[in-house]
Amino acid sequence: MKNKTSVVTREGEAQPSRCPDNSAFKQQRLPAWKPQLTIASVLSSFFLTGAFCLAVGVCLVLSANSVREVQIDYSDKCSACSKLRENSSNWNKECHCSINFTLKEDILGDVFMYYGLQNFYQNHRRYVKSRSDAQLLGRNVNIQRSYCAPFSTYRNGTPMAPCGAIANSMFNDTIDLFYNYNSSRIQVPLLKTGNSWWTDKNVKFRNPESYNLSSAFAGTARPPYWWKPVYLLDEEDERNNGYVNDDFIIWMRVSAFATFRNLYRRLRRVRRFAEGLPAGNYTFQISYNFPVTRFKGRKHVILSTVVWSGGSNPFLGIAYLVSGTAATLAGFVITGIHLKLRKKKTYFQKQ
C-alpha cells in the first residue's frame, strides 16, 4: 500500500489523506511469530495440561485431607446464654458454658484455634465501607466526615474509638481450653499475639501517640456493643492493646462469604504440650457474649493443624482436578474428531 499525503477532490482542491504512513509498524509489516498449529502440538498441549492439573489436584486434595481438625458447634450447647443475650438489657450480665469433648488421637505439631461464624454477612457494601482507616492509623481526624455513621459519635458528640459498623460488631466471646488429666484440670497455654499479618500489625494499624494509651484515647468512647474501651482490650500485654490488638485486627479484615472462620489462638508448645495436643478429654470454657440468634447464625470453635498447602480446604485441589479432567477430555474429543475426518479424507482420495 502506497502512502498518499493528499487526495484531489472533484473541485480540484487538495485535502490531506487519512491513509497511515508507509512504515513497517503502521502498515503491519513487522516480523512476527506465526505458529502453525498441528494436530500433534494441539493434542500434546491438552494432554500435558490435563496431566499437570490432575497431578497438582491429587497432591492438594491429599494434603488437605491430612489436616487434623476438630470442629464443635456451641450455638445450641450454650442455649441458656444464647437466650440471655437475646435481650439487649442483659448486656452487662456474664454467662459461661462448658463443652466437653475427647481427642482419640494425638494432634501433633502446631495447633491453631479458630472461631467460626455461619450466616454472618460481612460483604454488604455499607458494612465494608463503615470504617475510618485514618483513625486506625492513629491520626486525629474528624470521623463525622467518614463512612462510620451511624457508629461515629454519640448524641452528646463524643466520638467512638474505633468507629464504624465493622468494629462495633467485633466478635467478643472468650474461649479457654482445658485438659482433663487424672481428675485434674490443666489450662492449655494459648498464644494471643502473632496471629495477624505483619503488614496489618506494623503498617495499617497504629495507636495515637501519647505517654499512655488511656490518655491517647481521652475524649473518646467505646462502640455501643463493646464491654470495655479499646485501650483495655488486652490488660495483660500493653503491646497488644488499642488498635494494634491482634483480635481486633483480624476481625477488621472482613470475609467475602457468609460462613467463615478467623484465627483466635495458637497452641504454646511448652511442657506437656510441647509435641502438640495429647489424646484425652478436654473442655472448652466459653464466656458467651456474641449473640447470633437474631440473624439465625451459628458459632463454632475449631482446633486444626496446617500443612504446606494451608488448612483443611479441598476447594483448590478439586478445581485443579476439574480443570485437568476437562483438558484431558477435550484432548480425547479432538483426537476422535481428527481420526474421523482423516478417514473421510482418505476415503474421498481413493474415490
mmCIF file of C-alpha atoms in Angstrom:
data_model
loop_
_atom_site.group_PDB
_atom_site.id
_atom_site.type_symbol
_atom_site.label_atom_id
_atom_site.label_comp_id
_atom_site.label_asym_id
_atom_site.label_seq_id
_atom_site.Cartn_x
_atom_site.Cartn_y
_atom_site.Cartn_z
ATOM 1 C CA MET A 1 0.000 0.000 0.000
ATOM 2 C CA LYS A 2 1.442 3.328 -1.011
ATOM 3 C CA ASN A 3 1.289 6.340 1.225
ATOM 4 C CA LYS A 4 -0.574 9.290 -0.196
ATOM 5 C CA THR A 5 -0.130 12.598 1.505
ATOM 6 C CA SER A 6 -3.101 14.198 -0.216
ATOM 7 C CA VAL A 7 -6.040 13.477 -2.478
ATOM 8 C CA VAL A 8 -7.651 15.648 -5.149
ATOM 9 C CA THR A 9 -11.384 16.233 -4.901
ATOM 10 C CA ARG A 10 -13.782 16.922 -7.774
ATOM 11 C CA GLU A 11 -13.469 20.622 -7.138
ATOM 12 C CA GLY A 12 -9.716 20.343 -7.661
ATOM 13 C CA GLU A 13 -8.809 21.102 -4.056
ATOM 14 C CA ALA A 14 -6.098 19.044 -2.372
ATOM 15 C CA GLN A 15 -7.049 17.560 1.028
ATOM 16 C CA PRO A 16 -4.817 15.599 3.412
ATOM 17 C CA SER A 17 -5.188 11.826 3.209
ATOM 18 C CA ARG A 18 -6.187 9.671 6.211
ATOM 19 C CA CYS A 19 -4.097 6.763 4.991
ATOM 20 C CA PRO A 20 -1.479 5.609 7.584
ATOM 21 C CA ASP A 21 2.177 6.328 6.961
ATOM 22 C CA ASN A 22 4.083 3.896 4.816
ATOM 23 C CA SER A 23 6.049 2.400 7.724
ATOM 24 C CA ALA A 24 6.589 -1.195 8.837
ATOM 25 C CA PHE A 25 4.701 -0.580 12.100
ATOM 26 C CA LYS A 26 1.654 1.251 10.711
ATOM 27 C CA GLN A 27 1.407 -0.985 7.647
ATOM 28 C CA GLN A 28 1.807 -4.145 9.794
ATOM 29 C CA ARG A 29 4.938 -5.421 8.089
ATOM 30 C CA LEU A 30 6.901 -6.067 11.305
ATOM 31 C CA PRO A 31 8.291 -9.589 11.737
ATOM 32 C CA ALA A 32 6.002 -11.713 13.928
ATOM 33 C CA TRP A 33 5.823 -15.233 15.266
ATOM 34 C CA LYS A 34 3.074 -17.071 13.449
ATOM 35 C CA PRO A 35 2.865 -20.581 14.859
ATOM 36 C CA GLN A 36 1.467 -23.299 12.649
ATOM 37 C CA LEU A 37 -0.812 -25.341 14.890
ATOM 38 C CA THR A 38 -0.559 -29.013 14.013
ATOM 39 C CA ILE A 39 -2.648 -31.799 15.437
ATOM 40 C CA ALA A 40 0.371 -33.109 17.336
ATOM 41 C CA SER A 41 1.105 -29.765 19.041
ATOM 42 C CA VAL A 42 -2.552 -29.162 19.937
ATOM 43 C CA LEU A 43 -3.119 -32.625 21.395
ATOM 44 C CA SER A 44 0.161 -32.611 23.305
ATOM 45 C CA SER A 45 -0.689 -29.242 24.897
ATOM 46 C CA PHE A 46 -4.128 -30.503 26.002
ATOM 47 C CA PHE A 47 -2.839 -33.782 27.409
ATOM 48 C CA LEU A 48 0.168 -32.192 29.146
ATOM 49 C CA THR A 49 -2.036 -29.517 30.701
ATOM 50 C CA GLY A 50 -4.507 -32.148 31.846
ATOM 51 C CA ALA A 51 -1.806 -34.353 33.338
ATOM 52 C CA PHE A 52 -0.239 -31.403 35.175
ATOM 53 C CA CYS A 53 -3.554 -30.211 36.636
ATOM 54 C CA LEU A 54 -4.550 -33.741 37.684
ATOM 55 C CA ALA A 55 -1.218 -34.300 39.420
ATOM 56 C CA VAL A 56 -1.371 -30.986 41.278
ATOM 57 C CA GLY A 57 -5.033 -31.581 42.189
ATOM 58 C CA VAL A 58 -4.329 -35.005 43.660
ATOM 59 C CA CYS A 59 -1.458 -33.578 45.743
ATOM 60 C CA LEU A 60 -3.621 -30.719 47.047
ATOM 61 C CA VAL A 61 -6.562 -32.977 47.929
ATOM 62 C CA LEU A 62 -4.329 -35.474 49.742
ATOM 63 C CA SER A 63 -2.634 -32.618 51.578
ATOM 64 C CA ALA A 64 -5.963 -31.102 52.657
ATOM 65 C CA ASN A 65 -7.232 -34.494 53.842
ATOM 66 C CA SER A 66 -4.155 -34.945 56.018
ATOM 67 C CA VAL A 67 -5.118 -31.948 58.169
ATOM 68 C CA ARG A 68 -6.324 -32.879 61.650
ATOM 69 C CA GLU A 69 -9.355 -30.830 62.585
ATOM 70 C CA VAL A 70 -11.924 -30.814 65.390
ATOM 71 C CA GLN A 71 -14.974 -28.582 64.928
ATOM 72 C CA ILE A 72 -17.593 -28.064 67.626
ATOM 73 C CA ASP A 73 -20.828 -26.106 67.200
ATOM 74 C CA TYR A 74 -21.691 -24.483 70.520
ATOM 75 C CA SER A 75 -24.735 -22.478 69.411
ATOM 76 C CA ASP A 76 -27.200 -24.983 70.904
ATOM 77 C CA LYS A 77 -24.953 -26.276 73.678
ATOM 78 C CA CYS A 78 -24.893 -22.771 75.134
ATOM 79 C CA SER A 79 -28.614 -22.198 74.602
ATOM 80 C CA ALA A 80 -29.139 -20.696 78.072
ATOM 81 C CA CYS A 81 -26.566 -18.000 77.372
ATOM 82 C CA SER A 82 -27.983 -17.515 73.905
ATOM 83 C CA LYS A 83 -31.440 -16.754 75.311
ATOM 84 C CA LEU A 84 -29.891 -14.349 77.812
ATOM 85 C CA ARG A 85 -28.138 -12.437 75.029
ATOM 86 C CA GLU A 86 -31.370 -12.083 73.026
ATOM 87 C CA ASN A 87 -32.422 -9.358 75.459
ATOM 88 C CA SER A 88 -30.150 -6.349 74.990
ATOM 89 C CA SER A 89 -30.838 -5.203 78.557
ATOM 90 C CA ASN A 90 -28.702 -8.118 79.787
ATOM 91 C CA TRP A 91 -25.565 -6.854 78.058
ATOM 92 C CA ASN A 92 -23.711 -6.382 81.371
ATOM 93 C CA LYS A 93 -24.525 -9.863 82.724
ATOM 94 C CA GLU A 94 -21.896 -12.550 82.334
ATOM 95 C CA CYS A 95 -22.779 -16.019 81.105
ATOM 96 C CA HIS A 96 -20.493 -19.037 80.878
ATOM 97 C CA CYS A 97 -20.906 -22.501 79.427
ATOM 98 C CA SER A 98 -18.696 -25.581 79.183
ATOM 99 C CA ILE A 99 -18.335 -28.079 76.351
ATOM 100 C CA ASN A 100 -16.593 -31.405 76.851
ATOM 101 C CA PHE A 101 -15.022 -33.383 74.033
ATOM 102 C CA THR A 102 -12.478 -36.147 73.547
ATOM 103 C CA LEU A 103 -9.444 -36.435 71.308
ATOM 104 C CA LYS A 104 -8.996 -40.078 70.382
ATOM 105 C CA GLU A 105 -5.573 -39.461 68.832
ATOM 106 C CA ASP A 106 -2.761 -37.015 69.433
ATOM 107 C CA ILE A 107 -2.728 -33.842 67.355
ATOM 108 C CA LEU A 108 0.958 -33.341 66.752
ATOM 109 C CA GLY A 109 2.667 -30.156 65.612
ATOM 110 C CA ASP A 110 1.362 -26.610 65.643
ATOM 111 C CA VAL A 111 -2.314 -26.418 66.596
ATOM 112 C CA PHE A 112 -4.472 -23.405 65.790
ATOM 113 C CA MET A 113 -7.765 -22.403 67.376
ATOM 114 C CA TYR A 114 -10.367 -20.654 65.211
ATOM 115 C CA TYR A 115 -13.824 -19.271 65.853
ATOM 116 C CA GLY A 116 -16.297 -19.784 63.040
ATOM 117 C CA LEU A 117 -19.452 -17.873 62.186
ATOM 118 C CA GLN A 118 -22.254 -19.026 59.920
ATOM 119 C CA ASN A 119 -24.841 -16.830 58.176
ATOM 120 C CA PHE A 120 -22.977 -13.651 59.183
ATOM 121 C CA TYR A 121 -22.729 -11.418 56.103
ATOM 122 C CA GLN A 122 -19.719 -9.108 56.123
ATOM 123 C CA ASN A 123 -19.792 -8.387 52.381
ATOM 124 C CA HIS A 124 -22.517 -5.737 52.356
ATOM 125 C CA ARG A 125 -21.275 -2.545 50.722
ATOM 126 C CA ARG A 126 -22.228 -0.219 53.572
ATOM 127 C CA TYR A 127 -20.784 -2.583 56.155
ATOM 128 C CA VAL A 128 -17.450 -2.909 54.337
ATOM 129 C CA LYS A 129 -17.109 0.876 53.998
ATOM 130 C CA SER A 130 -18.098 1.583 57.605
ATOM 131 C CA ARG A 131 -14.618 2.292 58.985
ATOM 132 C CA SER A 132 -12.038 5.071 59.169
ATOM 133 C CA ASP A 133 -8.596 3.974 58.029
ATOM 134 C CA ALA A 134 -7.161 7.333 59.052
ATOM 135 C CA GLN A 135 -8.438 6.834 62.600
ATOM 136 C CA LEU A 136 -6.993 3.312 62.698
ATOM 137 C CA LEU A 137 -3.611 4.811 61.784
ATOM 138 C CA GLY A 138 -3.725 6.841 64.999
ATOM 139 C CA ARG A 139 -4.444 10.171 63.324
ATOM 140 C CA ASN A 140 -6.623 12.865 64.820
ATOM 141 C CA VAL A 141 -9.405 13.055 62.257
ATOM 142 C CA ASN A 142 -13.000 14.242 62.122
ATOM 143 C CA ILE A 143 -14.821 10.927 61.892
ATOM 144 C CA GLN A 144 -18.120 12.689 61.167
ATOM 145 C CA ARG A 145 -16.832 13.094 57.613
ATOM 146 C CA SER A 146 -16.048 9.396 57.327
ATOM 147 C CA TYR A 147 -18.292 6.463 56.391
ATOM 148 C CA CYS A 148 -18.663 5.354 60.027
ATOM 149 C CA ALA A 149 -22.203 6.659 60.526
ATOM 150 C CA PRO A 150 -24.309 5.779 62.415
ATOM 151 C CA PHE A 151 -21.466 4.404 64.569
ATOM 152 C CA SER A 152 -19.368 7.569 64.524
ATOM 153 C CA THR A 153 -20.427 9.693 67.504
ATOM 154 C CA TYR A 154 -22.851 9.547 70.394
ATOM 155 C CA ARG A 155 -25.712 12.018 70.756
ATOM 156 C CA ASN A 156 -23.614 14.244 73.021
ATOM 157 C CA GLY A 157 -20.960 14.493 70.280
ATOM 158 C CA THR A 158 -18.411 12.110 71.825
ATOM 159 C CA PRO A 159 -16.576 10.277 69.025
ATOM 160 C CA MET A 160 -16.376 6.496 69.048
ATOM 161 C CA ALA A 161 -12.994 4.816 69.012
ATOM 162 C CA PRO A 162 -12.891 2.783 66.880
ATOM 163 C CA CYS A 163 -15.806 3.936 64.760
ATOM 164 C CA GLY A 164 -17.858 2.048 62.197
ATOM 165 C CA ALA A 165 -20.098 -0.994 61.949
ATOM 166 C CA ILE A 166 -17.219 -3.455 61.499
ATOM 167 C CA ALA A 167 -15.562 -2.504 64.763
ATOM 168 C CA ASN A 168 -18.872 -2.284 66.618
ATOM 169 C CA SER A 169 -19.781 -5.884 65.676
ATOM 170 C CA MET A 170 -16.438 -7.360 66.776
ATOM 171 C CA PHE A 171 -16.558 -10.972 67.966
ATOM 172 C CA ASN A 172 -16.112 -10.905 71.749
ATOM 173 C CA ASP A 173 -16.631 -14.453 73.038
ATOM 174 C CA THR A 174 -13.811 -15.620 75.309
ATOM 175 C CA ILE A 175 -12.734 -19.231 74.739
ATOM 176 C CA ASP A 176 -10.376 -21.138 77.060
ATOM 177 C CA LEU A 177 -9.214 -24.727 76.604
ATOM 178 C CA PHE A 178 -8.619 -27.141 79.496
ATOM 179 C CA TYR A 179 -7.050 -30.599 79.522
ATOM 180 C CA ASN A 180 -8.644 -33.065 81.961
ATOM 181 C CA TYR A 181 -5.877 -35.350 83.198
ATOM 182 C CA ASN A 182 -6.234 -37.745 86.148
ATOM 183 C CA SER A 183 -9.059 -35.804 87.815
ATOM 184 C CA SER A 184 -7.051 -32.582 87.452
ATOM 185 C CA ARG A 185 -7.808 -29.691 85.137
ATOM 186 C CA ILE A 186 -4.876 -28.170 83.272
ATOM 187 C CA GLN A 187 -5.338 -24.994 81.262
ATOM 188 C CA VAL A 188 -3.844 -25.341 77.801
ATOM 189 C CA PRO A 189 -1.399 -22.473 77.138
ATOM 190 C CA LEU A 190 -2.508 -20.415 74.149
ATOM 191 C CA LEU A 191 -0.834 -17.518 72.344
ATOM 192 C CA LYS A 192 -2.961 -14.481 71.524
ATOM 193 C CA THR A 193 -0.284 -12.491 69.712
ATOM 194 C CA GLY A 194 1.478 -13.137 66.420
ATOM 195 C CA ASN A 195 -1.774 -14.210 64.760
ATOM 196 C CA SER A 196 -2.317 -11.205 62.471
ATOM 197 C CA TRP A 197 -0.481 -10.276 59.286
ATOM 198 C CA TRP A 198 2.778 -8.390 59.743
ATOM 199 C CA THR A 199 1.654 -5.624 57.375
ATOM 200 C CA ASP A 200 -1.531 -5.085 59.386
ATOM 201 C CA LYS A 201 0.239 -5.059 62.731
ATOM 202 C CA ASN A 202 3.074 -2.760 61.673
ATOM 203 C CA VAL A 203 1.702 -0.692 58.779
ATOM 204 C CA LYS A 204 -2.088 -0.417 58.622
ATOM 205 C CA PHE A 205 -2.873 -0.051 62.337
ATOM 206 C CA ARG A 206 -1.300 2.419 64.763
ATOM 207 C CA ASN A 207 -2.185 3.764 68.179
ATOM 208 C CA PRO A 208 -2.290 7.520 68.778
ATOM 209 C CA GLU A 209 0.984 8.858 70.120
ATOM 210 C CA SER A 210 0.881 9.596 73.850
ATOM 211 C CA TYR A 211 2.703 8.649 77.034
ATOM 212 C CA ASN A 212 -0.001 6.042 77.785
ATOM 213 C CA LEU A 213 -2.992 4.582 75.945
ATOM 214 C CA SER A 214 -5.677 5.877 78.300
ATOM 215 C CA SER A 215 -4.592 9.462 77.677
ATOM 216 C CA ALA A 216 -4.212 8.765 73.950
ATOM 217 C CA PHE A 217 -7.906 7.858 73.740
ATOM 218 C CA ALA A 218 -9.090 10.601 76.078
ATOM 219 C CA GLY A 219 -12.230 12.288 74.822
ATOM 220 C CA THR A 220 -13.466 9.170 73.006
ATOM 221 C CA ALA A 221 -15.862 6.392 73.968
ATOM 222 C CA ARG A 222 -16.131 2.699 73.198
ATOM 223 C CA PRO A 223 -18.532 1.464 70.484
ATOM 224 C CA PRO A 224 -22.064 0.712 71.750
ATOM 225 C CA TYR A 225 -21.710 -3.104 71.666
ATOM 226 C CA TRP A 226 -18.331 -3.209 73.419
ATOM 227 C CA TRP A 227 -17.897 -4.013 77.057
ATOM 228 C CA LYS A 228 -14.689 -2.055 77.571
ATOM 229 C CA PRO A 229 -12.742 0.687 75.791
ATOM 230 C CA VAL A 230 -10.244 -0.056 73.063
ATOM 231 C CA TYR A 231 -7.220 0.634 75.291
ATOM 232 C CA LEU A 232 -8.278 -2.210 77.622
ATOM 233 C CA LEU A 233 -8.697 -4.983 75.033
ATOM 234 C CA ASP A 234 -5.667 -6.755 76.474
ATOM 235 C CA GLU A 235 -4.922 -5.646 80.008
ATOM 236 C CA GLU A 236 -2.051 -8.122 80.344
ATOM 237 C CA ASP A 237 0.044 -7.034 77.356
ATOM 238 C CA GLU A 238 0.497 -3.339 76.598
ATOM 239 C CA ARG A 239 1.892 -4.125 73.137
ATOM 240 C CA ASN A 240 -1.323 -5.969 72.227
ATOM 241 C CA ASN A 241 -3.692 -3.186 73.099
ATOM 242 C CA GLY A 242 -5.631 -0.476 71.349
ATOM 243 C CA TYR A 243 -5.800 -0.525 67.558
ATOM 244 C CA VAL A 244 -2.884 -2.984 67.344
ATOM 245 C CA ASN A 245 -4.741 -5.715 69.220
ATOM 246 C CA ASP A 246 -4.497 -8.958 67.218
ATOM 247 C CA ASP A 247 -8.135 -9.978 67.753
ATOM 248 C CA PHE A 248 -9.310 -6.556 66.591
ATOM 249 C CA ILE A 249 -7.017 -6.521 63.540
ATOM 250 C CA ILE A 250 -8.156 -9.981 62.433
ATOM 251 C CA TRP A 251 -11.825 -9.028 62.793
ATOM 252 C CA MET A 252 -11.338 -5.872 60.718
ATOM 253 C CA ARG A 253 -10.286 -7.998 57.723
ATOM 254 C CA VAL A 254 -13.825 -8.786 56.565
ATOM 255 C CA SER A 255 -14.821 -12.015 54.867
ATOM 256 C CA ALA A 256 -16.290 -12.342 51.386
ATOM 257 C CA PHE A 257 -18.610 -15.200 52.388
ATOM 258 C CA ALA A 258 -21.345 -15.606 54.981
ATOM 259 C CA THR A 259 -19.629 -18.635 56.535
ATOM 260 C CA PHE A 260 -16.064 -18.000 57.627
ATOM 261 C CA ARG A 261 -13.511 -18.625 60.343
ATOM 262 C CA ASN A 262 -10.937 -16.354 61.952
ATOM 263 C CA LEU A 263 -7.775 -17.315 63.780
ATOM 264 C CA TYR A 264 -8.270 -16.875 67.524
ATOM 265 C CA ARG A 265 -5.332 -18.513 69.329
ATOM 266 C CA ARG A 266 -2.257 -20.691 68.753
ATOM 267 C CA LEU A 267 -1.039 -23.502 70.938
ATOM 268 C CA ARG A 268 2.001 -22.606 73.003
ATOM 269 C CA ARG A 269 4.110 -25.732 72.761
ATOM 270 C CA VAL A 270 5.592 -25.992 76.239
ATOM 271 C CA ARG A 271 5.786 -28.683 78.913
ATOM 272 C CA ARG A 272 3.032 -31.281 78.463
ATOM 273 C CA PHE A 273 2.016 -29.746 75.139
ATOM 274 C CA ALA A 274 5.473 -29.491 73.599
ATOM 275 C CA GLU A 275 4.582 -32.028 70.874
ATOM 276 C CA GLY A 276 1.017 -30.811 70.379
ATOM 277 C CA LEU A 277 -2.283 -31.800 71.970
ATOM 278 C CA PRO A 278 -2.196 -35.281 73.531
ATOM 279 C CA ALA A 279 -5.179 -37.602 73.275
ATOM 280 C CA GLY A 280 -7.630 -37.345 76.127
ATOM 281 C CA ASN A 281 -10.569 -35.399 77.495
ATOM 282 C CA TYR A 282 -10.806 -31.651 77.018
ATOM 283 C CA THR A 283 -13.186 -28.840 77.957
ATOM 284 C CA PHE A 284 -13.955 -25.560 76.243
ATOM 285 C CA GLN A 285 -14.823 -22.873 78.784
ATOM 286 C CA ILE A 286 -16.720 -20.163 76.907
ATOM 287 C CA SER A 287 -17.768 -16.720 78.061
ATOM 288 C CA TYR A 288 -20.797 -16.204 75.805
ATOM 289 C CA ASN A 289 -21.130 -12.586 74.680
ATOM 290 C CA PHE A 290 -21.731 -12.598 70.909
ATOM 291 C CA PRO A 291 -25.447 -13.094 70.025
ATOM 292 C CA VAL A 292 -26.304 -14.877 66.766
ATOM 293 C CA THR A 293 -29.934 -15.999 67.114
ATOM 294 C CA ARG A 294 -31.469 -12.854 65.610
ATOM 295 C CA PHE A 295 -29.859 -13.466 62.227
ATOM 296 C CA LYS A 296 -30.157 -17.277 62.509
ATOM 297 C CA GLY A 297 -26.419 -17.690 62.795
ATOM 298 C CA ARG A 298 -24.248 -20.434 64.213
ATOM 299 C CA LYS A 299 -20.982 -20.354 66.123
ATOM 300 C CA HIS A 300 -18.151 -22.886 66.030
ATOM 301 C CA VAL A 301 -14.817 -23.376 67.692
ATOM 302 C CA ILE A 302 -12.228 -25.233 65.638
ATOM 303 C CA LEU A 303 -8.920 -26.880 66.503
ATOM 304 C CA SER A 304 -6.850 -27.515 63.412
ATOM 305 C CA THR A 305 -3.374 -28.130 62.082
ATOM 306 C CA VAL A 306 -1.924 -26.737 58.861
ATOM 307 C CA VAL A 307 0.129 -28.258 56.054
ATOM 308 C CA TRP A 308 2.209 -26.840 53.211
ATOM 309 C CA SER A 309 -0.957 -26.077 51.212
ATOM 310 C CA GLY A 310 -2.786 -24.403 54.099
ATOM 311 C CA GLY A 311 -5.709 -25.628 56.157
ATOM 312 C CA SER A 312 -8.488 -28.131 55.583
ATOM 313 C CA ASN A 313 -9.918 -26.687 52.375
ATOM 314 C CA PRO A 314 -10.059 -29.049 49.354
ATOM 315 C CA PHE A 315 -11.540 -26.417 47.003
ATOM 316 C CA LEU A 316 -8.277 -25.610 45.209
ATOM 317 C CA GLY A 317 -7.468 -29.292 44.722
ATOM 318 C CA ILE A 318 -10.943 -30.010 43.368
ATOM 319 C CA ALA A 319 -10.628 -27.045 40.994
ATOM 320 C CA TYR A 320 -7.362 -28.457 39.634
ATOM 321 C CA LEU A 321 -8.932 -31.902 39.232
ATOM 322 C CA VAL A 322 -11.908 -30.481 37.334
ATOM 323 C CA SER A 323 -9.632 -28.418 35.080
ATOM 324 C CA GLY A 324 -7.348 -31.383 34.407
ATOM 325 C CA THR A 325 -10.281 -33.661 33.633
ATOM 326 C CA ALA A 326 -11.790 -31.097 31.258
ATOM 327 C CA ALA A 327 -8.470 -30.629 29.413
ATOM 328 C CA THR A 328 -7.949 -34.393 29.098
ATOM 329 C CA LEU A 329 -11.494 -34.987 27.831
ATOM 330 C CA ALA A 330 -11.083 -32.155 25.335
ATOM 331 C CA GLY A 331 -7.907 -33.844 24.079
ATOM 332 C CA PHE A 332 -9.736 -37.138 23.540
ATOM 333 C CA VAL A 333 -12.618 -35.396 21.763
ATOM 334 C CA ILE A 334 -10.233 -33.584 19.426
ATOM 335 C CA THR A 335 -8.415 -36.868 18.774
ATOM 336 C CA GLY A 336 -11.704 -38.569 17.840
ATOM 337 C CA ILE A 337 -12.704 -35.744 15.529
ATOM 338 C CA HIS A 338 -9.300 -35.808 13.851
ATOM 339 C CA LEU A 339 -9.395 -39.561 13.257
ATOM 340 C CA LYS A 340 -12.923 -39.356 11.885
ATOM 341 C CA LEU A 341 -12.066 -36.546 9.469
ATOM 342 C CA ARG A 342 -8.863 -38.294 8.386
ATOM 343 C CA LYS A 343 -10.807 -41.438 7.487
ATOM 344 C CA LYS A 344 -13.252 -39.403 5.410
ATOM 345 C CA LYS A 345 -10.378 -37.640 3.628
ATOM 346 C CA THR A 346 -8.705 -40.967 2.853
ATOM 347 C CA TYR A 347 -11.997 -42.386 1.548
ATOM 348 C CA PHE A 348 -12.604 -39.473 -0.830
ATOM 349 C CA GLN A 349 -8.994 -39.563 -2.069
ATOM 350 C CA LYS A 350 -9.450 -43.251 -3.024
ATOM 351 C CA GLN A 351 -12.597 -42.405 -4.914
#
